[in-house]
Amino acid sequence: MENEILVSVIIPAYNCEKYIGKAIKSALEQNVSLEILIIDDCSTDATENVVQRYLDHPYVYYYKNKKNMGAAASRNRGVKLAVGKYVAFLDSDDWWASGKLEKQLKKIQEEQGVLCSTGRELVGLDGNSLGKYIPVHERISYSMLLRQNEINCSSVLLLRDVALEFPMEHEECHEDYFTWMRILKKYQFACAVNEPLLKYRL
């Protein structure tokens, strides 16, 4: 199976019964070979019941943490379990536009990069667009990242080997921001597809 999987989609989940179905569905609709790893961080609502509907798919996997670990540690667990060449992070309340991973794979391979993000469209709790698009530079340097974090976690496609090299830390705040900074300090740049391929729920 490992040879068949190009991207491992990692979805940390905590009390997200209202939204996670849309996230999973948007990942399944990507036109690339992938697996989906749902890491349930001890949800107390019906998250598990919602996820069960998707477990008949051969490449959707559900893991439940024995204790609450937080989003960063849950993502790290997913990275260790992943078999894809790349990992893609998707928060349970966000979703992707069709073609997102395909465009990112093309970009990251053209640029010979290790990390690729996208622009994002803001949506409300009800899932309706707020009419606001957050663009992203198509090439992001470490110095640019020092000024502000324009890499949104749910947009990231990352080489799994690099994700293993730089696991997420600082669970208390901005764990993804610190990770991108450490990666760019070593690998010089991130690339991006400047399209609203991430639907980011506020």
C-alpha positions as YAML, in Angstrom:
chain: A
units: angstrom
residues:
- id: 1
  name: MET
  ca: [0.00, 0.00, 0.00]
- id: 2
  name: GLU
  ca: [2.84, 2.39, 0.80]
- id: 3
  name: ASN
  ca: [3.79, 2.67, -2.87]
- id: 4
  name: GLU
  ca: [0.26, 3.73, -3.75]
- id: 5
  name: ILE
  ca: [-0.08, 6.60, -1.29]
- id: 6
  name: LEU
  ca: [1.32, 9.98, -2.32]
- id: 7
  name: VAL
  ca: [-0.29, 12.19, 0.34]
- id: 8
  name: SER
  ca: [-1.28, 11.41, 3.92]
- id: 9
  name: VAL
  ca: [-3.99, 13.82, 5.06]
- id: 10
  name: ILE
  ca: [-3.87, 14.38, 8.82]
- id: 11
  name: ILE
  ca: [-7.01, 15.66, 10.56]
- id: 12
  name: PRO
  ca: [-6.76, 16.32, 14.31]
- id: 13
  name: ALA
  ca: [-10.26, 16.16, 15.77]
- id: 14
  name: TYR
  ca: [-11.76, 17.39, 19.02]
- id: 15
  name: ASN
  ca: [-15.53, 17.83, 19.54]
- id: 16
  name: CYS
  ca: [-16.10, 18.64, 15.86]
- id: 17
  name: GLU
  ca: [-19.19, 16.59, 15.04]
- id: 18
  name: LYS
  ca: [-20.77, 19.55, 13.21]
- id: 19
  name: TYR
  ca: [-17.90, 20.10, 10.81]
- id: 20
  name: ILE
  ca: [-15.60, 17.11, 10.36]
- id: 21
  name: GLY
  ca: [-17.76, 15.40, 7.75]
- id: 22
  name: LYS
  ca: [-17.22, 18.30, 5.34]
- id: 23
  name: ALA
  ca: [-13.45, 18.21, 5.96]
- id: 24
  name: ILE
  ca: [-13.22, 14.47, 5.28]
- id: 25
  name: LYS
  ca: [-15.41, 14.72, 2.17]
- id: 26
  name: SER
  ca: [-13.26, 17.53, 0.73]
- id: 27
  name: ALA
  ca: [-10.13, 15.41, 1.22]
- id: 28
  name: LEU
  ca: [-11.72, 12.35, -0.39]
- id: 29
  name: GLU
  ca: [-12.63, 14.46, -3.43]
- id: 30
  name: GLN
  ca: [-8.99, 15.40, -4.13]
- id: 31
  name: ASN
  ca: [-7.80, 13.76, -7.33]
- id: 32
  name: VAL
  ca: [-4.56, 12.29, -5.93]
- id: 33
  name: SER
  ca: [-3.69, 9.00, -4.26]
- id: 34
  name: LEU
  ca: [-4.08, 9.57, -0.54]
- id: 35
  name: GLU
  ca: [-4.94, 8.24, 2.87]
- id: 36
  name: ILE
  ca: [-6.80, 10.15, 5.58]
- id: 37
  name: LEU
  ca: [-5.70, 9.80, 9.21]
- id: 38
  name: ILE
  ca: [-8.19, 11.17, 11.73]
- id: 39
  name: ILE
  ca: [-6.64, 11.64, 15.17]
- id: 40
  name: ASP
  ca: [-9.42, 12.05, 17.73]
- id: 41
  name: ASP
  ca: [-8.10, 13.89, 20.79]
- id: 42
  name: CYS
  ca: [-10.62, 12.43, 23.27]
- id: 43
  name: SER
  ca: [-13.77, 14.03, 21.88]
- id: 44
  name: THR
  ca: [-16.81, 13.91, 24.15]
- id: 45
  name: ASP
  ca: [-19.41, 14.65, 21.46]
- id: 46
  name: ALA
  ca: [-20.52, 12.54, 18.46]
- id: 47
  name: THR
  ca: [-17.34, 13.08, 16.43]
- id: 48
  name: GLU
  ca: [-16.62, 9.32, 16.37]
- id: 49
  name: ASN
  ca: [-20.13, 8.55, 15.10]
- id: 50
  name: VAL
  ca: [-19.69, 10.98, 12.21]
- id: 51
  name: VAL
  ca: [-16.28, 9.55, 11.31]
- id: 52
  name: GLN
  ca: [-17.69, 5.99, 11.31]
- id: 53
  name: ARG
  ca: [-19.66, 6.84, 8.16]
- id: 54
  name: TYR
  ca: [-16.39, 7.18, 6.24]
- id: 55
  name: LEU
  ca: [-14.53, 4.16, 7.57]
- id: 56
  name: ASP
  ca: [-15.78, 1.87, 4.81]
- id: 57
  name: HIS
  ca: [-13.39, 3.77, 2.54]
- id: 58
  name: PRO
  ca: [-10.19, 1.67, 2.33]
- id: 59
  name: TYR
  ca: [-7.85, 4.58, 3.05]
- id: 60
  name: VAL
  ca: [-9.66, 6.38, 5.87]
- id: 61
  name: TYR
  ca: [-8.27, 5.55, 9.31]
- id: 62
  name: TYR
  ca: [-9.50, 6.57, 12.76]
- id: 63
  name: TYR
  ca: [-7.24, 6.76, 15.81]
- id: 64
  name: LYS
  ca: [-8.31, 7.86, 19.28]
- id: 65
  name: ASN
  ca: [-5.74, 9.29, 21.69]
- id: 66
  name: LYS
  ca: [-5.65, 7.62, 25.08]
- id: 67
  name: LYS
  ca: [-5.50, 11.04, 26.70]
- id: 68
  name: ASN
  ca: [-6.01, 14.60, 25.50]
- id: 69
  name: MET
  ca: [-2.74, 15.67, 23.82]
- id: 70
  name: GLY
  ca: [-3.65, 18.84, 21.92]
- id: 71
  name: ALA
  ca: [-3.58, 19.59, 18.21]
- id: 72
  name: ALA
  ca: [0.23, 19.71, 17.79]
- id: 73
  name: ALA
  ca: [0.86, 16.32, 19.42]
- id: 74
  name: SER
  ca: [-2.10, 14.83, 17.51]
- id: 75
  name: ARG
  ca: [-0.61, 16.05, 14.21]
- id: 76
  name: ASN
  ca: [2.77, 14.63, 15.21]
- id: 77
  name: ARG
  ca: [1.11, 11.27, 15.90]
- id: 78
  name: GLY
  ca: [-0.47, 11.40, 12.45]
- id: 79
  name: VAL
  ca: [2.89, 12.14, 10.81]
- id: 80
  name: LYS
  ca: [4.42, 9.08, 12.48]
- id: 81
  name: LEU
  ca: [1.53, 6.88, 11.31]
- id: 82
  name: ALA
  ca: [1.55, 8.28, 7.76]
- id: 83
  name: VAL
  ca: [2.90, 6.31, 4.79]
- id: 84
  name: GLY
  ca: [2.69, 9.02, 2.10]
- id: 85
  name: LYS
  ca: [5.67, 10.85, 0.63]
- id: 86
  name: TYR
  ca: [3.90, 14.07, 1.68]
- id: 87
  name: VAL
  ca: [1.64, 14.98, 4.59]
- id: 88
  name: ALA
  ca: [-1.15, 17.54, 4.35]
- id: 89
  name: PHE
  ca: [-2.70, 19.06, 7.46]
- id: 90
  name: LEU
  ca: [-6.42, 19.81, 7.59]
- id: 91
  name: ASP
  ca: [-8.19, 21.10, 10.70]
- id: 92
  name: SER
  ca: [-11.55, 19.46, 11.28]
- id: 93
  name: ASP
  ca: [-13.56, 22.69, 10.86]
- id: 94
  name: ASP
  ca: [-11.94, 23.70, 7.54]
- id: 95
  name: TRP
  ca: [-12.22, 22.18, 4.07]
- id: 96
  name: TRP
  ca: [-10.48, 22.22, 0.69]
- id: 97
  name: ALA
  ca: [-11.52, 23.27, -2.79]
- id: 98
  name: SER
  ca: [-11.33, 20.59, -5.46]
- id: 99
  name: GLY
  ca: [-7.91, 20.31, -7.10]
- id: 100
  name: LYS
  ca: [-6.04, 21.72, -4.09]
- id: 101
  name: LEU
  ca: [-3.57, 18.89, -3.58]
- id: 102
  name: GLU
  ca: [-3.05, 18.38, -7.30]
- id: 103
  name: LYS
  ca: [-2.05, 22.02, -7.78]
- id: 104
  name: GLN
  ca: [0.22, 21.93, -4.75]
- id: 105
  name: LEU
  ca: [1.98, 18.76, -5.84]
- id: 106
  name: LYS
  ca: [2.67, 20.32, -9.23]
- id: 107
  name: LYS
  ca: [4.00, 23.48, -7.58]
- id: 108
  name: ILE
  ca: [6.20, 21.80, -4.96]
- id: 109
  name: GLN
  ca: [7.74, 19.52, -7.58]
- id: 110
  name: GLU
  ca: [8.38, 22.39, -10.00]
- id: 111
  name: GLU
  ca: [9.99, 24.47, -7.24]
- id: 112
  name: GLN
  ca: [11.83, 21.48, -5.73]
- id: 113
  name: GLY
  ca: [10.50, 22.66, -2.38]
- id: 114
  name: VAL
  ca: [9.66, 20.90, 0.86]
- id: 115
  name: LEU
  ca: [6.61, 22.93, 1.93]
- id: 116
  name: CYS
  ca: [3.73, 24.40, -0.07]
- id: 117
  name: SER
  ca: [0.76, 26.45, 1.17]
- id: 118
  name: THR
  ca: [-2.20, 28.17, -0.49]
- id: 119
  name: GLY
  ca: [-4.37, 31.24, -0.12]
- id: 120
  name: ARG
  ca: [-7.56, 30.99, 1.87]
- id: 121
  name: GLU
  ca: [-11.15, 32.13, 1.75]
- id: 122
  name: LEU
  ca: [-12.78, 33.03, 5.05]
- id: 123
  name: VAL
  ca: [-16.11, 31.44, 5.85]
- id: 124
  name: GLY
  ca: [-18.46, 31.81, 8.79]
- id: 125
  name: LEU
  ca: [-19.58, 29.17, 11.29]
- id: 126
  name: ASP
  ca: [-22.44, 28.35, 8.93]
- id: 127
  name: GLY
  ca: [-19.97, 27.60, 6.13]
- id: 128
  name: ASN
  ca: [-21.01, 30.57, 4.00]
- id: 129
  name: SER
  ca: [-18.32, 32.76, 2.47]
- id: 130
  name: LEU
  ca: [-17.56, 36.04, 4.21]
- id: 131
  name: GLY
  ca: [-16.36, 37.48, 0.90]
- id: 132
  name: LYS
  ca: [-12.78, 37.86, 2.12]
- id: 133
  name: TYR
  ca: [-9.75, 36.22, 0.53]
- id: 134
  name: ILE
  ca: [-6.34, 36.09, 2.23]
- id: 135
  name: PRO
  ca: [-3.66, 35.88, -0.49]
- id: 136
  name: VAL
  ca: [-0.22, 34.35, -0.08]
- id: 137
  name: HIS
  ca: [3.15, 35.06, -1.70]
- id: 138
  name: GLU
  ca: [4.09, 32.32, -4.15]
- id: 139
  name: ARG
  ca: [7.55, 32.16, -2.57]
- id: 140
  name: ILE
  ca: [7.96, 32.71, 1.18]
- id: 141
  name: SER
  ca: [11.34, 33.25, 2.81]
- id: 142
  name: TYR
  ca: [12.38, 32.94, 6.45]
- id: 143
  name: SER
  ca: [12.73, 36.74, 6.75]
- id: 144
  name: MET
  ca: [9.18, 37.22, 5.41]
- id: 145
  name: LEU
  ca: [7.92, 34.75, 7.96]
- id: 146
  name: LEU
  ca: [9.59, 36.71, 10.76]
- id: 147
  name: ARG
  ca: [7.23, 39.61, 9.99]
- id: 148
  name: GLN
  ca: [4.04, 37.57, 9.92]
- id: 149
  name: ASN
  ca: [2.83, 34.01, 9.52]
- id: 150
  name: GLU
  ca: [1.17, 33.76, 6.13]
- id: 151
  name: ILE
  ca: [1.31, 29.96, 6.09]
- id: 152
  name: ASN
  ca: [-2.00, 28.60, 7.35]
- id: 153
  name: CYS
  ca: [-1.74, 25.10, 8.81]
- id: 154
  name: SER
  ca: [-4.78, 23.71, 6.98]
- id: 155
  name: SER
  ca: [-3.23, 24.77, 3.66]
- id: 156
  name: VAL
  ca: [0.13, 23.03, 4.14]
- id: 157
  name: LEU
  ca: [1.53, 20.22, 2.02]
- id: 158
  name: LEU
  ca: [4.87, 19.07, 3.44]
- id: 159
  name: LEU
  ca: [7.40, 16.34, 2.76]
- id: 160
  name: ARG
  ca: [6.82, 13.71, 5.44]
- id: 161
  name: ASP
  ca: [10.56, 13.37, 6.08]
- id: 162
  name: VAL
  ca: [10.71, 17.10, 6.89]
- id: 163
  name: ALA
  ca: [7.62, 16.84, 9.12]
- id: 164
  name: LEU
  ca: [9.40, 14.06, 11.03]
- id: 165
  name: GLU
  ca: [12.53, 16.20, 11.25]
- id: 166
  name: PHE
  ca: [10.61, 19.17, 12.68]
- id: 167
  name: PRO
  ca: [7.70, 17.92, 14.83]
- id: 168
  name: MET
  ca: [5.34, 20.56, 16.17]
- id: 169
  name: GLU
  ca: [6.14, 21.95, 19.61]
- id: 170
  name: HIS
  ca: [4.87, 24.76, 21.86]
- id: 171
  name: GLU
  ca: [1.33, 23.41, 22.19]
- id: 172
  name: GLU
  ca: [0.36, 26.46, 24.24]
- id: 173
  name: CYS
  ca: [0.47, 28.83, 21.23]
- id: 174
  name: HIS
  ca: [1.33, 29.13, 17.54]
- id: 175
  name: GLU
  ca: [2.78, 25.62, 17.31]
- id: 176
  name: ASP
  ca: [2.53, 25.66, 13.52]
- id: 177
  name: TYR
  ca: [4.18, 29.09, 13.13]
- id: 178
  name: PHE
  ca: [7.27, 28.00, 15.08]
- id: 179
  name: THR
  ca: [7.46, 24.83, 12.98]
- id: 180
  name: TRP
  ca: [7.36, 26.70, 9.65]
- id: 181
  name: MET
  ca: [10.09, 29.06, 10.89]
- id: 182
  name: ARG
  ca: [12.37, 26.18, 11.84]
- id: 183
  name: ILE
  ca: [11.77, 24.51, 8.47]
- id: 184
  name: LEU
  ca: [12.43, 27.68, 6.45]
- id: 185
  name: LYS
  ca: [15.54, 28.48, 8.45]
- id: 186
  name: LYS
  ca: [17.03, 25.23, 7.13]
- id: 187
  name: TYR
  ca: [15.34, 24.86, 3.73]
- id: 188
  name: GLN
  ca: [15.36, 28.57, 2.71]
- id: 189
  name: PHE
  ca: [11.84, 28.96, 1.32]
- id: 190
  name: ALA
  ca: [8.29, 27.70, 1.04]
- id: 191
  name: CYS
  ca: [6.26, 27.86, -2.15]
- id: 192
  name: ALA
  ca: [2.54, 28.52, -2.45]
- id: 193
  name: VAL
  ca: [-0.41, 28.43, -4.83]
- id: 194
  name: ASN
  ca: [-2.00, 31.87, -4.56]
- id: 195
  name: GLU
  ca: [-5.59, 30.71, -4.92]
- id: 196
  name: PRO
  ca: [-8.32, 30.36, -2.26]
- id: 197
  name: LEU
  ca: [-8.00, 26.56, -2.16]
- id: 198
  name: LEU
  ca: [-8.50, 26.48, 1.63]
- id: 199
  name: LYS
  ca: [-11.91, 27.34, 3.05]
- id: 200
  name: TYR
  ca: [-11.04, 28.61, 6.53]
- id: 201
  name: ARG
  ca: [-13.86, 28.66, 9.05]
- id: 202
  name: LEU
  ca: [-13.75, 31.48, 11.61]
...
